Each structure stands twice: as structure tokens, then as C-alpha cells.
Coordinates of C-alpha atoms and ligand atoms in Angstrom, one line a residue:
X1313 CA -24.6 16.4 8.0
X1314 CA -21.3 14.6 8.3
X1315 CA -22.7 11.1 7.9
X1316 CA -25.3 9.3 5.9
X1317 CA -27.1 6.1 6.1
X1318 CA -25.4 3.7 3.2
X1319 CA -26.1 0.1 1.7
X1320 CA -24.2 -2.6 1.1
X1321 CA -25.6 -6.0 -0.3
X1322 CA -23.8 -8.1 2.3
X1323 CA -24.3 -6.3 5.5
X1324 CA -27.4 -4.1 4.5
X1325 CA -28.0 -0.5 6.0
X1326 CA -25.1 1.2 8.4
X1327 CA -24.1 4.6 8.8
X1328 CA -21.5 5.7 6.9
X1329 CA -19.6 8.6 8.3
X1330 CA -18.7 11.8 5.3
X1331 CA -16.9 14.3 7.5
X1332 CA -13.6 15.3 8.1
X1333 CA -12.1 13.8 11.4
X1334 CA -10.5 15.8 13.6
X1335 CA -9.9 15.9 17.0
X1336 CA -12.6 12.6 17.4
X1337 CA -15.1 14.5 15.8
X1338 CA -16.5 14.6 11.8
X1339 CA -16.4 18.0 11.2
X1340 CA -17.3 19.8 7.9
X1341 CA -14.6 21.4 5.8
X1342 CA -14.0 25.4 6.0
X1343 CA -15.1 25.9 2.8
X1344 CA -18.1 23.7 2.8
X1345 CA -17.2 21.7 -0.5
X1346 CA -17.9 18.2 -0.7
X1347 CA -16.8 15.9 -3.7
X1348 CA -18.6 12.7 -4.7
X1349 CA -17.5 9.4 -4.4
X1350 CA -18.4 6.6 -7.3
X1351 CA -18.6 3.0 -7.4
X1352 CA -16.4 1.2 -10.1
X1353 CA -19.0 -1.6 -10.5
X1354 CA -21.9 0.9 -11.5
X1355 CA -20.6 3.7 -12.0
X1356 CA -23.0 5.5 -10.4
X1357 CA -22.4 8.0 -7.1
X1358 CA -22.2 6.5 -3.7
X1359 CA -22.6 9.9 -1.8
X1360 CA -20.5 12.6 -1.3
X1361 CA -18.0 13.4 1.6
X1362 CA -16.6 16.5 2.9
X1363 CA -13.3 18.0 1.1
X1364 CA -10.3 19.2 3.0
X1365 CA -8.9 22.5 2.0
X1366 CA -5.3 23.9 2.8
X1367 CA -7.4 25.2 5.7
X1368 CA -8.5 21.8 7.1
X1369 CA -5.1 20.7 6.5
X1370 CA -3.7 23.3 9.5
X1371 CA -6.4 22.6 11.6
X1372 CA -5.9 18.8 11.6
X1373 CA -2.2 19.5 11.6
X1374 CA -2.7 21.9 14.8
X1375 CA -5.1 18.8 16.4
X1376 CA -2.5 16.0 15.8
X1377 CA 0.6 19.1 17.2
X1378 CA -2.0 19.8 20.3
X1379 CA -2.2 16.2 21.2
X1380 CA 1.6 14.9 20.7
X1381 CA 3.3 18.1 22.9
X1382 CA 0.1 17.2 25.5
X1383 CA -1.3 14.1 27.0
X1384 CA -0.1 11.4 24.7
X1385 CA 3.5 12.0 25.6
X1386 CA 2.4 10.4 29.2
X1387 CA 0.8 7.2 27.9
X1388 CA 2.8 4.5 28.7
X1389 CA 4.3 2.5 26.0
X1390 CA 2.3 -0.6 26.9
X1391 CA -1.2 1.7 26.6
X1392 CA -0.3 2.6 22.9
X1393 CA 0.0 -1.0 22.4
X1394 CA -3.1 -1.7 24.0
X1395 CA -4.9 1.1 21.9
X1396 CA -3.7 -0.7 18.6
X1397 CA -4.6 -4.3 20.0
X1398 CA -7.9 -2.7 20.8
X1399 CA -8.3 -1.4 17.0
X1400 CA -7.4 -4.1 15.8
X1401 CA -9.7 -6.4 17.7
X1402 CA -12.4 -3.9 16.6
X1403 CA -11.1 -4.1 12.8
X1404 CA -11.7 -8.5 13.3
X1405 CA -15.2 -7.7 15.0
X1406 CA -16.7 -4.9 12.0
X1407 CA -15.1 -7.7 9.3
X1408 CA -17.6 -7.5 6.8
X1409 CA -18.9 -4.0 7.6
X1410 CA -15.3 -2.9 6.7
X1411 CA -14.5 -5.5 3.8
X1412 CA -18.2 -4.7 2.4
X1413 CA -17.5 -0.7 2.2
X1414 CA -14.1 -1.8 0.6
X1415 CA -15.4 -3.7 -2.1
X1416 CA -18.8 -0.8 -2.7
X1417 CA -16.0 1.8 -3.0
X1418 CA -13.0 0.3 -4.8
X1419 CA -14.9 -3.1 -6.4
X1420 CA -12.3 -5.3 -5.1
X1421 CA -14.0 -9.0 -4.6
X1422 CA -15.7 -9.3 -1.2
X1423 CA -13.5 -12.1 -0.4
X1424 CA -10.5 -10.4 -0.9
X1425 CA -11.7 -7.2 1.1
X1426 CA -12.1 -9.4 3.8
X1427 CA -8.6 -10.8 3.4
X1428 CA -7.6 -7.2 3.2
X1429 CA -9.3 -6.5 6.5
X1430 CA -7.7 -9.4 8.7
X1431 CA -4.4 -8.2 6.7
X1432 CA -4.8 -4.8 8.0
X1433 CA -6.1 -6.3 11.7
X1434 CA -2.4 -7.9 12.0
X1435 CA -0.8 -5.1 11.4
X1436 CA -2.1 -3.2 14.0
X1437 CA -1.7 -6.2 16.3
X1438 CA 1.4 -6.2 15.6
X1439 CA 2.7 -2.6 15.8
X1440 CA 0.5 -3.1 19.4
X1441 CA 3.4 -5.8 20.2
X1442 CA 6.0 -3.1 19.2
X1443 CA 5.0 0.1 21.5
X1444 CA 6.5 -1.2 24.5
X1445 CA 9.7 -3.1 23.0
X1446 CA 11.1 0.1 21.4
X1447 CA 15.0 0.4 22.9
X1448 CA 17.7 2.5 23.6
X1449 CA 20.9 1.5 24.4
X1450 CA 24.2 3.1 26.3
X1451 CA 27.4 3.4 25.3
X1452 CA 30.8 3.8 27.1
X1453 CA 33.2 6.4 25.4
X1454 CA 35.1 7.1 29.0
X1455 CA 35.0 6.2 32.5
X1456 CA 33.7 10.3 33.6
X1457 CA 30.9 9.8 31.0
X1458 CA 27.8 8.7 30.9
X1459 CA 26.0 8.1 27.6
X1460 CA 22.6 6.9 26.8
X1461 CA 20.9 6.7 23.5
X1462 CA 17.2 7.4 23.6
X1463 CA 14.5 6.4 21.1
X1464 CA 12.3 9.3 20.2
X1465 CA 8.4 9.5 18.2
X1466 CA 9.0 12.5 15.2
X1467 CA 6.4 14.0 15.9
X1468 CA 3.6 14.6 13.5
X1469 CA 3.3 12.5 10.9
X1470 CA 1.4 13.1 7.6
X1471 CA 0.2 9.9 6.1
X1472 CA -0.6 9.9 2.5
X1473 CA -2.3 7.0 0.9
X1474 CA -3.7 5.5 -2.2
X1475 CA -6.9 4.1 -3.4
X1476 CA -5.6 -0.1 -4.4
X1477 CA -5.6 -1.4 -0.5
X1478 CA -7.5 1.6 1.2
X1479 CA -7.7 0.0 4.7
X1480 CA -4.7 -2.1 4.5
X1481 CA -2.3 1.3 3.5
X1482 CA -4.6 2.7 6.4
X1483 CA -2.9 0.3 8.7
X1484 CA 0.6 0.3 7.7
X1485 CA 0.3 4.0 7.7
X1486 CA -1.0 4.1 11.5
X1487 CA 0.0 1.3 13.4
X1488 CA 3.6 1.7 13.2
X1489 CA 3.5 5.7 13.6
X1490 CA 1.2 5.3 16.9
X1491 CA 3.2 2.1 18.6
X1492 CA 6.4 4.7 18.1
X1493 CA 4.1 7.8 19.8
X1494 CA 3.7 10.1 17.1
X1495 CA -0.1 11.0 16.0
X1496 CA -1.4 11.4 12.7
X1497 CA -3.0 13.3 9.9
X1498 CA -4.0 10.9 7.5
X1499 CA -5.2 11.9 3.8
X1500 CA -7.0 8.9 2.1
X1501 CA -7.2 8.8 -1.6
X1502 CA -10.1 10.7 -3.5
X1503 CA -10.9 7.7 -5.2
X1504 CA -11.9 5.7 -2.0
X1505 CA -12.3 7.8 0.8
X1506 CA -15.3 5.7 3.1
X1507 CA -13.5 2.7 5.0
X1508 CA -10.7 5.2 6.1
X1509 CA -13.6 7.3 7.6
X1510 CA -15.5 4.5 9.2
X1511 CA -11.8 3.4 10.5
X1512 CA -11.5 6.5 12.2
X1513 CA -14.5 6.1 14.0
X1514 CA -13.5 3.0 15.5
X1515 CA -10.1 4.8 16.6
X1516 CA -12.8 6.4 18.7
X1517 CA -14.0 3.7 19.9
X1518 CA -11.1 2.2 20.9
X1519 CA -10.1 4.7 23.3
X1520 CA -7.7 6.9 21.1
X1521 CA -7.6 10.6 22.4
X1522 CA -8.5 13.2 20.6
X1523 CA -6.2 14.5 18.1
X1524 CA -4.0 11.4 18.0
X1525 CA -5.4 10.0 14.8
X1526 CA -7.0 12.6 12.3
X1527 CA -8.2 11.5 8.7
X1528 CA -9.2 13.7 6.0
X1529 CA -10.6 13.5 2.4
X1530 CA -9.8 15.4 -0.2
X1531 CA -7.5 15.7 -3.2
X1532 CA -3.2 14.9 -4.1
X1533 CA -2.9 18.4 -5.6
X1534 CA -4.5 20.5 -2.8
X1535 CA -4.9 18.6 0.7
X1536 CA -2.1 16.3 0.2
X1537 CA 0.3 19.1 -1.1
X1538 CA -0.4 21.1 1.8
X1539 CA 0.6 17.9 4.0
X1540 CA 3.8 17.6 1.9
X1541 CA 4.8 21.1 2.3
X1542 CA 3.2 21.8 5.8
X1543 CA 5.8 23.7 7.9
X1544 CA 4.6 21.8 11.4
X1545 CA 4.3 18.3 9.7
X1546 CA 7.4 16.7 10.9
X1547 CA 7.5 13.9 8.0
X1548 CA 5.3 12.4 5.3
X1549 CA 4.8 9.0 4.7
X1550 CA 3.7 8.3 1.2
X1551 CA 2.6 5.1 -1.1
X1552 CA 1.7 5.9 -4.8
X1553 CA 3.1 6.8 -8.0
X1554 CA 6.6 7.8 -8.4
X1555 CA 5.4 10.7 -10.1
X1556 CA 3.7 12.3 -6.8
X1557 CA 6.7 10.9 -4.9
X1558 CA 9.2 13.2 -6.6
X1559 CA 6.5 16.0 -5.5
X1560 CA 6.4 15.2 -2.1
X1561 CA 10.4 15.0 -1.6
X1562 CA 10.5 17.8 -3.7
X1563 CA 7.7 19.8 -0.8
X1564 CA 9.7 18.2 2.0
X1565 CA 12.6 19.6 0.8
X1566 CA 11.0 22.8 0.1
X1567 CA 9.6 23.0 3.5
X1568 CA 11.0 22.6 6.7
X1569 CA 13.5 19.0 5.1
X1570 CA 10.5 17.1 7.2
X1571 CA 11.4 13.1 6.7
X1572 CA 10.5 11.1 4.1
X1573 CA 9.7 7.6 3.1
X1574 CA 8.0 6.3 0.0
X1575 CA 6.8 3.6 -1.3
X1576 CA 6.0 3.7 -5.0
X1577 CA 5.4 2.1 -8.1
X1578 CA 7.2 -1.2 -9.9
X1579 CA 7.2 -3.3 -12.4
X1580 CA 8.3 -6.6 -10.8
X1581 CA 9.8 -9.6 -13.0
X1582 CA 8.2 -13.1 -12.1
X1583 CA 10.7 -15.7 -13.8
X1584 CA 10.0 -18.8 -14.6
X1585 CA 12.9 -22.0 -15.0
X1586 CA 12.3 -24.8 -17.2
X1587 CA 12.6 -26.9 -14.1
X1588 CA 9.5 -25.0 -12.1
X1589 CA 6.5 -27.0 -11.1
X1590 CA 4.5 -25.5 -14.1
X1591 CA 1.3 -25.8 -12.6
X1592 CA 2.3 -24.0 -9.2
X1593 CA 3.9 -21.7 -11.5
X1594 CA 1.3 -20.6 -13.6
X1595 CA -1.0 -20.2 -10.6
X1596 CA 1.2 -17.9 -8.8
X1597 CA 2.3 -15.8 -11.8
X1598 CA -1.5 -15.7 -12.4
X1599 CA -2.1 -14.6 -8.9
X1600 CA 0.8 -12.3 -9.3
X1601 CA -0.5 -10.2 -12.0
X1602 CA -4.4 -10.0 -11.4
X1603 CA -4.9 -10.0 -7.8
X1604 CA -6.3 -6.5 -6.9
X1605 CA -7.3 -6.2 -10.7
X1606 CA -3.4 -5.9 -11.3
X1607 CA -3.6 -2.8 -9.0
X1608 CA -0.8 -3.5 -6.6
X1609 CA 2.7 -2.2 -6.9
X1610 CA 4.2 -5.2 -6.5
X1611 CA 2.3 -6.3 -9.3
X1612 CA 4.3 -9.5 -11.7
X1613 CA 3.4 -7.7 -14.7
X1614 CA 6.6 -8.8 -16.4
X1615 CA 7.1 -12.2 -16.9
X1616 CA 9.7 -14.4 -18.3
X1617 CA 9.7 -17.4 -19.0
X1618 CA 12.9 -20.3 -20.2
X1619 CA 12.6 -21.6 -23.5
X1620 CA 12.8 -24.4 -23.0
X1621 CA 8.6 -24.5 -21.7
X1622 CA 7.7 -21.1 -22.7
X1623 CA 5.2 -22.2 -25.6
X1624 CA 3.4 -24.6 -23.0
X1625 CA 3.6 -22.2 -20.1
X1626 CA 2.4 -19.3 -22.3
X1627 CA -0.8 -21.9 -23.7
X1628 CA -1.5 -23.1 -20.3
X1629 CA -1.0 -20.0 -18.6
X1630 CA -3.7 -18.5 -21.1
X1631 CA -6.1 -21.4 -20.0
X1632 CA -5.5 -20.2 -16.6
X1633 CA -6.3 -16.7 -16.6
X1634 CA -9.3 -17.2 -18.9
X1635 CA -10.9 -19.2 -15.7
X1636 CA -10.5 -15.9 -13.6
X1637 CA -14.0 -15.1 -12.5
X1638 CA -14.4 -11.2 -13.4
X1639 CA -17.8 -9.8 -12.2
X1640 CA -19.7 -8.1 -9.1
X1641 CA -17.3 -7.7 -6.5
X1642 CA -19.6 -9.1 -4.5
X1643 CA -20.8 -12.5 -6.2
X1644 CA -18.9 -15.0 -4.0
X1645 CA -16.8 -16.5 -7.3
X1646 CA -15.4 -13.3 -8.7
X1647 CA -11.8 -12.8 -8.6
X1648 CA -11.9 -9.7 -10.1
X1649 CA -13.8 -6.5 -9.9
X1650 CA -13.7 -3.6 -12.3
X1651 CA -11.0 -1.1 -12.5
X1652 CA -11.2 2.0 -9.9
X1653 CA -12.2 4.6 -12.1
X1654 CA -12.9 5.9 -15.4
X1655 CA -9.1 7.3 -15.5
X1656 CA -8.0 4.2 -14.5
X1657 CA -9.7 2.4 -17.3
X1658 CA -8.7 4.9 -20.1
X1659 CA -4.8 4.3 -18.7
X1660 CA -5.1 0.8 -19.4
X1661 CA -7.2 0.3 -22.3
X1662 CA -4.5 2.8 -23.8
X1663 CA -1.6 0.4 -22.7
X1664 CA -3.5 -2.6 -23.9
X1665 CA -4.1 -0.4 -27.4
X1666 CA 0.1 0.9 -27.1
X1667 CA 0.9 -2.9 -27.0
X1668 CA -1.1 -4.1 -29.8
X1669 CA 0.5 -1.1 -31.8
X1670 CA 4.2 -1.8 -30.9
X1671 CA 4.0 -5.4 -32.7
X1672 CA 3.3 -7.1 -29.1
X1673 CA 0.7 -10.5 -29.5
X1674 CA -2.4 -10.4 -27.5
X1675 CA -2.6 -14.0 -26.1
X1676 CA -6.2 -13.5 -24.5
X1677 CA -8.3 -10.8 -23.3
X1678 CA -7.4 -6.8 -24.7
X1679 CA -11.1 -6.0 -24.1
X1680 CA -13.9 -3.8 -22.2
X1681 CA -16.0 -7.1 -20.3
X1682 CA -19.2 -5.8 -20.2
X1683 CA -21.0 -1.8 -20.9
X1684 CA -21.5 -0.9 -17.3
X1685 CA -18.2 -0.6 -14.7
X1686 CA -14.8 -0.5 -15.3
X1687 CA -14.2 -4.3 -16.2
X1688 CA -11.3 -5.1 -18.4
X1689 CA -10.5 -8.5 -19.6
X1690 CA -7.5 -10.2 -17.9
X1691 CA -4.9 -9.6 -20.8
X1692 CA -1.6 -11.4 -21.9
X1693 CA 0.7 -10.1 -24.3
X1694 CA 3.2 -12.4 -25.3
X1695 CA 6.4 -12.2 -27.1
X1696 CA 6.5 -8.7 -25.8
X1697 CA 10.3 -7.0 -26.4
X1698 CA 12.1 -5.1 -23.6
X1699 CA 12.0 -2.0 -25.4
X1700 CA 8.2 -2.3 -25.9
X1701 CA 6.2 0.2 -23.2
X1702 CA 4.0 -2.0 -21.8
X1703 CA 7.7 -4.0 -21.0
X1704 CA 8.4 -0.8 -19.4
X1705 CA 6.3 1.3 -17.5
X1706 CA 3.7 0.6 -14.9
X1707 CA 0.3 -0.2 -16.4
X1708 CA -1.4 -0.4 -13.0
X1709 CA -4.1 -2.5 -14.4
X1710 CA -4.6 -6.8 -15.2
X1711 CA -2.1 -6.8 -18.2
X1712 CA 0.8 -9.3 -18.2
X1713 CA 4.1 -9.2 -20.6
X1714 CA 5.4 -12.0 -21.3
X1715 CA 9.3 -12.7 -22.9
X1716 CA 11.3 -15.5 -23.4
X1717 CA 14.7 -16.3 -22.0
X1718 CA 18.0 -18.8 -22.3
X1719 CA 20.1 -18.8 -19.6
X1720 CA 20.1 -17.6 -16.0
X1721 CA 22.1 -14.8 -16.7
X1722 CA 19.8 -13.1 -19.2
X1723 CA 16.9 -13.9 -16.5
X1724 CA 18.7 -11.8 -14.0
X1725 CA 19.6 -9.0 -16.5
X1726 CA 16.2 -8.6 -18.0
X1727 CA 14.6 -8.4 -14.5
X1728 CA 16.9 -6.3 -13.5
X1729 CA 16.3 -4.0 -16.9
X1730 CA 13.9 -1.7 -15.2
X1731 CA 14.2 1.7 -13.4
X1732 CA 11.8 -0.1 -10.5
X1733 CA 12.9 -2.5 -7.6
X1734 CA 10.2 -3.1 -5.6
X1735 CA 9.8 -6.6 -5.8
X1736 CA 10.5 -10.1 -8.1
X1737 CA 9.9 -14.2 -8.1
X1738 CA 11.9 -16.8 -9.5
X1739 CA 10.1 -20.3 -9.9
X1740 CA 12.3 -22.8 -10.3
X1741 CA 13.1 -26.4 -8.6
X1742 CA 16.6 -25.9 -8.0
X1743 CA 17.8 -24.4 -4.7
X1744 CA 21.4 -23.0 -6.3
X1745 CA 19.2 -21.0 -9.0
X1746 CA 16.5 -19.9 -6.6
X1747 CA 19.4 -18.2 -4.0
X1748 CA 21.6 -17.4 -6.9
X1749 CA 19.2 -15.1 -8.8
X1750 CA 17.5 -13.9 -5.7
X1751 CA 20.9 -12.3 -4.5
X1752 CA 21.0 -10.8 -8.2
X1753 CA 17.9 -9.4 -8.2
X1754 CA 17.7 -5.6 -7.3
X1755 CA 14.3 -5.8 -5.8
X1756 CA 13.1 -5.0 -2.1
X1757 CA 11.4 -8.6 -1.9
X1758 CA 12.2 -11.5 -3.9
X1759 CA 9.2 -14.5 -3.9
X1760 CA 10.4 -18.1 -4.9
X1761 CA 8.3 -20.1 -6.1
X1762 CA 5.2 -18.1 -4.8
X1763 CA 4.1 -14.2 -5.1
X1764 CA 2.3 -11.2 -3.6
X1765 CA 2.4 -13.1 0.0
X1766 CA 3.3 -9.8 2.0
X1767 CA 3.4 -10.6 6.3
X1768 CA 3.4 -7.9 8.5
X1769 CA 6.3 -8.9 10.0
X1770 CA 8.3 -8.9 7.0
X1771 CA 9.9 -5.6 6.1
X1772 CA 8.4 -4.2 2.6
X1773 CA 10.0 -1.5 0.2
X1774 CA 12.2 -0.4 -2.8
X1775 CA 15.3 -0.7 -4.4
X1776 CA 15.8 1.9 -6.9
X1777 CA 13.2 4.5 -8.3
X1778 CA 10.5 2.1 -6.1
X1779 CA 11.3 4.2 -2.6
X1780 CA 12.6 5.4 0.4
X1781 CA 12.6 3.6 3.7
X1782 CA 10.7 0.0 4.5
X1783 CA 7.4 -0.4 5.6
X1784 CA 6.2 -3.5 7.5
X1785 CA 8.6 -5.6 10.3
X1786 CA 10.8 -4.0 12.8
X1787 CA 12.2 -2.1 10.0
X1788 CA 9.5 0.4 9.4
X1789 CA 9.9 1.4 13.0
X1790 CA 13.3 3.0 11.9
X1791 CA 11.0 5.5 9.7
X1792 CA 8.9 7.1 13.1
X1793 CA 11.5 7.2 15.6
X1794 CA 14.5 9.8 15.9
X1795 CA 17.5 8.9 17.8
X1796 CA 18.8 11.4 20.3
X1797 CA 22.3 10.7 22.4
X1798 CA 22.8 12.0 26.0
X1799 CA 26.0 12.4 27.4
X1800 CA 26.4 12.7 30.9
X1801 CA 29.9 14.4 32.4
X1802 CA 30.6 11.9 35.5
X1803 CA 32.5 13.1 38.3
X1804 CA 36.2 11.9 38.7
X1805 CA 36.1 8.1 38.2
X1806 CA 35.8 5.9 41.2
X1807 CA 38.4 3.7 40.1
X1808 CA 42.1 3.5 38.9
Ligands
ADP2433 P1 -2.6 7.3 -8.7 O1 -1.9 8.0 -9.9 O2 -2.6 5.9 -8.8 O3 -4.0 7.9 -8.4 P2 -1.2 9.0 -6.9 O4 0.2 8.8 -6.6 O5 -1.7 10.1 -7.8 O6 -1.8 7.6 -7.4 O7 -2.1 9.2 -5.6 C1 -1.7 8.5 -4.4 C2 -2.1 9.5 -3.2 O8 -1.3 10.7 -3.4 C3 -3.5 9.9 -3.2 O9 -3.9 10.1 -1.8 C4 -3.5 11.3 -3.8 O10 -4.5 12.2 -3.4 C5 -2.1 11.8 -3.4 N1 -1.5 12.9 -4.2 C6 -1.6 13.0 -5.5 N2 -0.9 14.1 -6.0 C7 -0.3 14.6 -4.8 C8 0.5 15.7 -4.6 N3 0.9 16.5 -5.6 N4 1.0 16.0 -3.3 C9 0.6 15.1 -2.3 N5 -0.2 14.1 -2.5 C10 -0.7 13.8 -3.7

């Protein structure tokens, strides 16, 4: 069986596909293993799905090689496009099918899933745009030569993703890759392998060949390893932890040097002037710190505030995050779900304990909500000191740190105090401060006076130990096309 009929309370019954897909088909792995896949809110299993091996992992890569030296390399630019517009219409048509296996399998709120899923949608829409507006250019070095630049796919691409935006890292991860004309083996994360699955199915549906778009399931240290240091993958695109980002360059390099990009951890300063609209400041550092359960990247988990309003902000902002709904990811209030897993949870609580040990004051939550899922309290620490690890290092999870500064020059130097430099915000009224301290800040996106509003057409990344390349925009088009020069020996020039 590679499917299996599934429940969710706000779409009911649908079949849920388990295998591995491969050349349009779910297929079971070599070995036969499956692994089970558990929802945060319960705890309990959802079903299981099939498990890639190293195996699976060369016959996926050997699908996705077969397809980009065959066929595919005679679609027309403008069909890709019209593949990804296709998908993406499909994404906007399954909505809630999508959104509700999001929130069973991660526990992210319903109506965030779905926000997730139109997120995702535009992304493929807009890599669709791309696929036939991809350029080469010529250049004149002499009058008897003739030389043209041409825009070439990679190749292969192995996709490695993780388990905080399942579909949306889905999309970012194919729609660029497919408007450039590469094709894909795509490893979701073990911790939320379904919507990736039912994604691939409507790849089929949309008219993809076989072998263009393959997506497995199955673990970092075997399946996604073998991606890494695959021999006939020509590069890996990977979002996660910097951790397993070292081990991936470190495979590439091992292997056969195939390109990399990354996008990996942070832990992004939101800073807040005396003269900021308090109000919209408080609701955007709230929203920048416990959206996705404080499981993003990009997360505001540092946050520093003028003295000049940081008792007020640190009261109000207290009030604030008290109000956030925490619950079923599916009752239509909750803002925030549980945790993703049991590991997860432990991280976190351990933070939340690390803090309370370094001298750190717990303004309001620090607590388990609840005996059943992975729900922690949304949790403030204040007066937190640079040195202090919960000041440091990601916590992945709905903790905020919160400091105090004077002047704009300590802002910029304690948000810059980090190894990270994925992203930042500055809330303040004043358009000198907000440019001023945006140039400063070493961070791949800088918010003013808002946070976490990613675009699609906006190019997304790190500075610093955050990553390699940009995803998102015209940029991330750089990271699946190589650039080849022709040059042409012309016959005796026909002037002069
Ligand atoms: P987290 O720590 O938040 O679970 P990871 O960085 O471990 O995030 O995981 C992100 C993705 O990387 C997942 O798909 C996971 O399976 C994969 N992964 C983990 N370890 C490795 C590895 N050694 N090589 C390749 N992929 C890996």
C-alpha cells in the first residue's frame, strides 16, 4: 500500500499518499521500512510512510538524471512556466486539503497553513513568470569573434528541506529549480513528510513528466546524506540548522564539489526606538517572535528595546503576548499550535530552564500549557545579558530575550553581536534612524517598522554563518542556472 485513507477535522476523509515518488509513481522503498509520522497536538501516530534508503536515493537520482538528459531538455521555456502556473493554480484549488494536512502534521494554526499555502501558490506562479525570461547576453571582444553567453539548468538538483513551513520550503525549493529546467529529488523532513507527498501528486496532475519532480521521505543522516554526497547530484539546496549545513558543504565538497546554497539558522534583532509607535511595535515584535510557534529562522527572538520606554514596552508587550490564543491548531482563534515534536519541546523547555538559571527574569510564560501535545507558553525573558545563551543561540521555539539600550550605536552593535545574519527590524519614527541602522545591520533582510513579511519576489538569505546564496526574487535564479560562454572565430571582418 503506498497510500491510506486519512482525516482531517476540516476537510474530513481524503487519501493521503505514503510512498516514495518516483518517476510519477509512489513506490515502496527497497528495503521495505516505513517510519511513523506523529501529530504534535496529540501526540499520537498519524500513519506511517515509506523510508528512503541510500538505495532509493540512486534510483530517484537516476529518475530525475533520465528525465533532465531526455525529454525535458525540449520543453519550451514558456511550457515549464505553464507547468508551475498549473501547480500553482492546483495548490489555490486543494487550499484547505493542503493547509489542513499542514496543520494535522506540524500543528501550525489552520489559518496560518492556509496562508502558508497561497504563500507557497505565489511562488510557483511566480517562478512560472520566470521560465521563459531567463537571458543570455553577447559580448564583443573583436570584430572576427563572435561571443554569446548562454544560460544553462545545473542539472539535478537535490532539495533538502525542513519540517517549520513544509509546503512553503516545498515551493521555494521547486519552483525556481523547474522555471530554470533542472528536475528534482526532493527529501522532505522526517518530522512532516505528508503535504510534500500529496504535493507531488498534484505535480502529476499538472502535467509534469515523469522523473522531473521526485519526493522522498526519510531521514537527514541517511537519505539526505546520500543526497549531499551523491556523485550524480549536481547541487543541493538546503534550509535548516547550521549544524547540518556544515555537513552538507562538507559532502559536497567531499563529493563531486556539486553547488551549494543554504539557508540556515538566525537569531534576528528586532529594535525598538523610543520614538516607535509602541503599539504597532509591540504587535510586530509579538508577531516576530511567535508566529510559527517561534519556529522560523527568521525568528525576532532578540529584542532590544531604548530606555527611554523599555519598562512600558516590556509591561505592555507582556499584556500582548499573554492574549496569544495557544490551542488546537485547528480552533479558528489559535495563534499558536504546539511545538513539532517531543525533541523539539525538550530543546526549548531546556532553554527556557538555561535562562532562568543564568540570572535572566521570566516576564510571562516558562511553562508546559496543558499535559497532552507539545504546547509551551509564549515566554519573555527580560533583562536578558548578551553573554546569556538564550541571547545567543537559536532556541527555535516561542521564547523572546529582551535587553535594553541607549544610543543608536549600541543598537547596531548589539544586533550585530551574533554569529547569524539572516534577518533584523528597527521600529522607530524617524526616517534618518530607520536607513541609518538598516545599512548597519549585517542581516540578509532588514524589516522597519514591521517583521516576518517575506514576498516571493523579494530575494531571501544570509549574511554571515546564516547561508550561502538567496532564495526568493530574481536572485535565487542565480543558484539553478550555470553560465557557459561561446566564442565564435568570424571570418576576416567585413569592414575596415
Ligand atoms: P532540525 O534540527 O530543526 O530538525 P535539521 O537541520 O536537522 O533541522 O533538518 C533539516 C533537514 O535536513 C531535514 O530534512 C533533515 O532530514 C535533513 N538532515 C539532517 N541531517 C542531515 C545530514 N547529515 N545530511 C543531509 N540532510 C540532513
Amino acid at each position: 500500500m503506498t497510500s491510506i485513507q486519512l482525516e482531517t477535522p476540516t476537510t474530513g476523509k481524503y487519501e493521503q499518499p505514503t510512498g516514495l515518488f518516483i518517476n510519477n509513481e509512489f513506490v515502496k522503498g527497497v528495503d521495505g521500512k516505513q517510519f511513523e509520522v506523529i501529530n504534535p497536538t496529540n501526540e499520537k501516530v498519524i500513519c506511517s510512510v515509506h523510508e528512503a534508503s541510500e538505495k532509493d536515493v540512486d534510483i530517484a537520482v537516476a529518475a530525475a538524471r533520465k528525465a533532465f538528459e531526455g525529454d525535458w531538455r525540449k520543453v519550451t521555456p514558456n511550457e515549464r512556466g505553464k507547468l508551475l502556473v498549473k501547480l500553482a493554480d492546483l495548490f489555490d484549488e486543494r487550499s484547505d486539503q493542503l493547509a489542513a494536512i499542514e496543520s494535522l502534521d506540524n500543528g501550525k494554526a489552520f489559518t496560518m497553513a492556509k496562508g502558508d499555502v497561497a504563500a507557497a501558490s505565489g511562488c510557483l506562479r511566480y517562478y512560472g513568470g520566470w521560465a521563459d525570461k531567463i537571458e543570455g547576453k553577447v559580448v564583443d571582444t573583436s570584430p572576427d569573434t563572435f561571443n554569446y553567453i548562454r544560460k544553462e539548468p545545473i542539472g539535478v538538483c537535490g532539495q533538502i528541506i525542513p519540517w517549520n513551513f513544509p509546503l512553503l520550503m516545498w515551493a521555494w525549493k521547486i519552483g525556481p529549480a523547474i522555471a530554470c529546467g533542472n528536475t528534482v529529488v526532493l527529501k522532505t523532513a522526517e518530522q512532516t513528510p505528508l503535504s510534500g507527498l500529496y504535493a507531488a501528486n498534484l505535480c502529476k496532475e499538472a502535467g509534469f513528466p515523469p522523473g522531473i519532480v521526485n519526493v522522498i521521505s526519510g531521514f537527514g543522516k541517511i537519505a539526505g546524506a546520500a543526497i549531499a554526497s551523491h556523485m550524480d547530484v549536481d547541487k543541493v539546496a538546503f534550509t535548516g540548522s547550521t549544524l547540518v549545513g556544515r555537513q552538507i558543504m562538507k559532502a559536497a565538497a567531499g563529493s563531486n564539489l556539486k553547488k551549494v546554497t543554504l539557508e540556515l539558522g538566525g537569531k534576528s534583532p528586532n529594535i525598538v526606538f523610543d520614538d516607535a509607535d509602541i503599539d504597532n511595535a509591540i504587535s510586530w515584535v509579538n508577531f516576530g517572535i511567535f508566529f510559527n510557534h517561534g519556529q522560523c529562522c527568521c525568528a525576532g527572538s532578540r529584542v532590544y528595546v531604548q530606555e527611554g520606554i523599555y519598562d512600558k514596552f516590556v509591561q505592555r508587550f507582556k499584556e500582548r503576548a499573554q492574549k496569544n490564543v495557544v490551542g488546537d491548531p485547528f480552533a479558528a482563534d489559535t495563534f499558536q499550535g504546539p511545538q513539532v515534536s517531543q525533541i523539539q519541546f525538550d530543546r526549548i523547555m531546556g532553554y527556557i530552564k538555561a535562562g532562568q538559571d543564568e540570572g535572566a527574569t521570566i516576564v510571562t510564560g516558562g511553562k508546559r500549557k496543558g499535559n497532552e501535545g507539545y504546547f509551551i507558553e509564549p515566554t519573555i525573558f527580560a533583562d536578558v545579558k548578551d553573554d546569556m545563551s538564550i541571547m545567543q543561540e537559536e532556541i527555535f521555539g516561542p521564547v523572546c530575550s529582551i535587553a535594553k539600550f541607549k544610543t543608536k550605536e549600541d543598537a547596531v552593535r548589539l544586533g550585530n553581536n551574533t554569529t547569524y545574519g539572516l534577518a533584523a527590524a528597527v521600529h522607530t519614527s524617524n526616517l534618518n534612524t530607520a536607513i541609518e541602522v538598516s545599512n548597519a545591520l549585517k542581516a540578509g533582510t532588514v524589516w522597519v517598522n514591521t517583521y516576518n513579511t517575506l514576498h516571493w519576489q523579494l530575494p531571501f538569505g544570509g549574511f554571515k554563518s546564516s547561508g550561502i546564496g538567496r532564495e526568493l526574487g530574481e536572485a535565487a535564479l542565480d543558484n539553478y542556472l550555470q553560465t557557459k560562454t561561446v566564442s565564435i572565430r568570424l571570418g576576416d571582418a567585413l569592414f575596415g
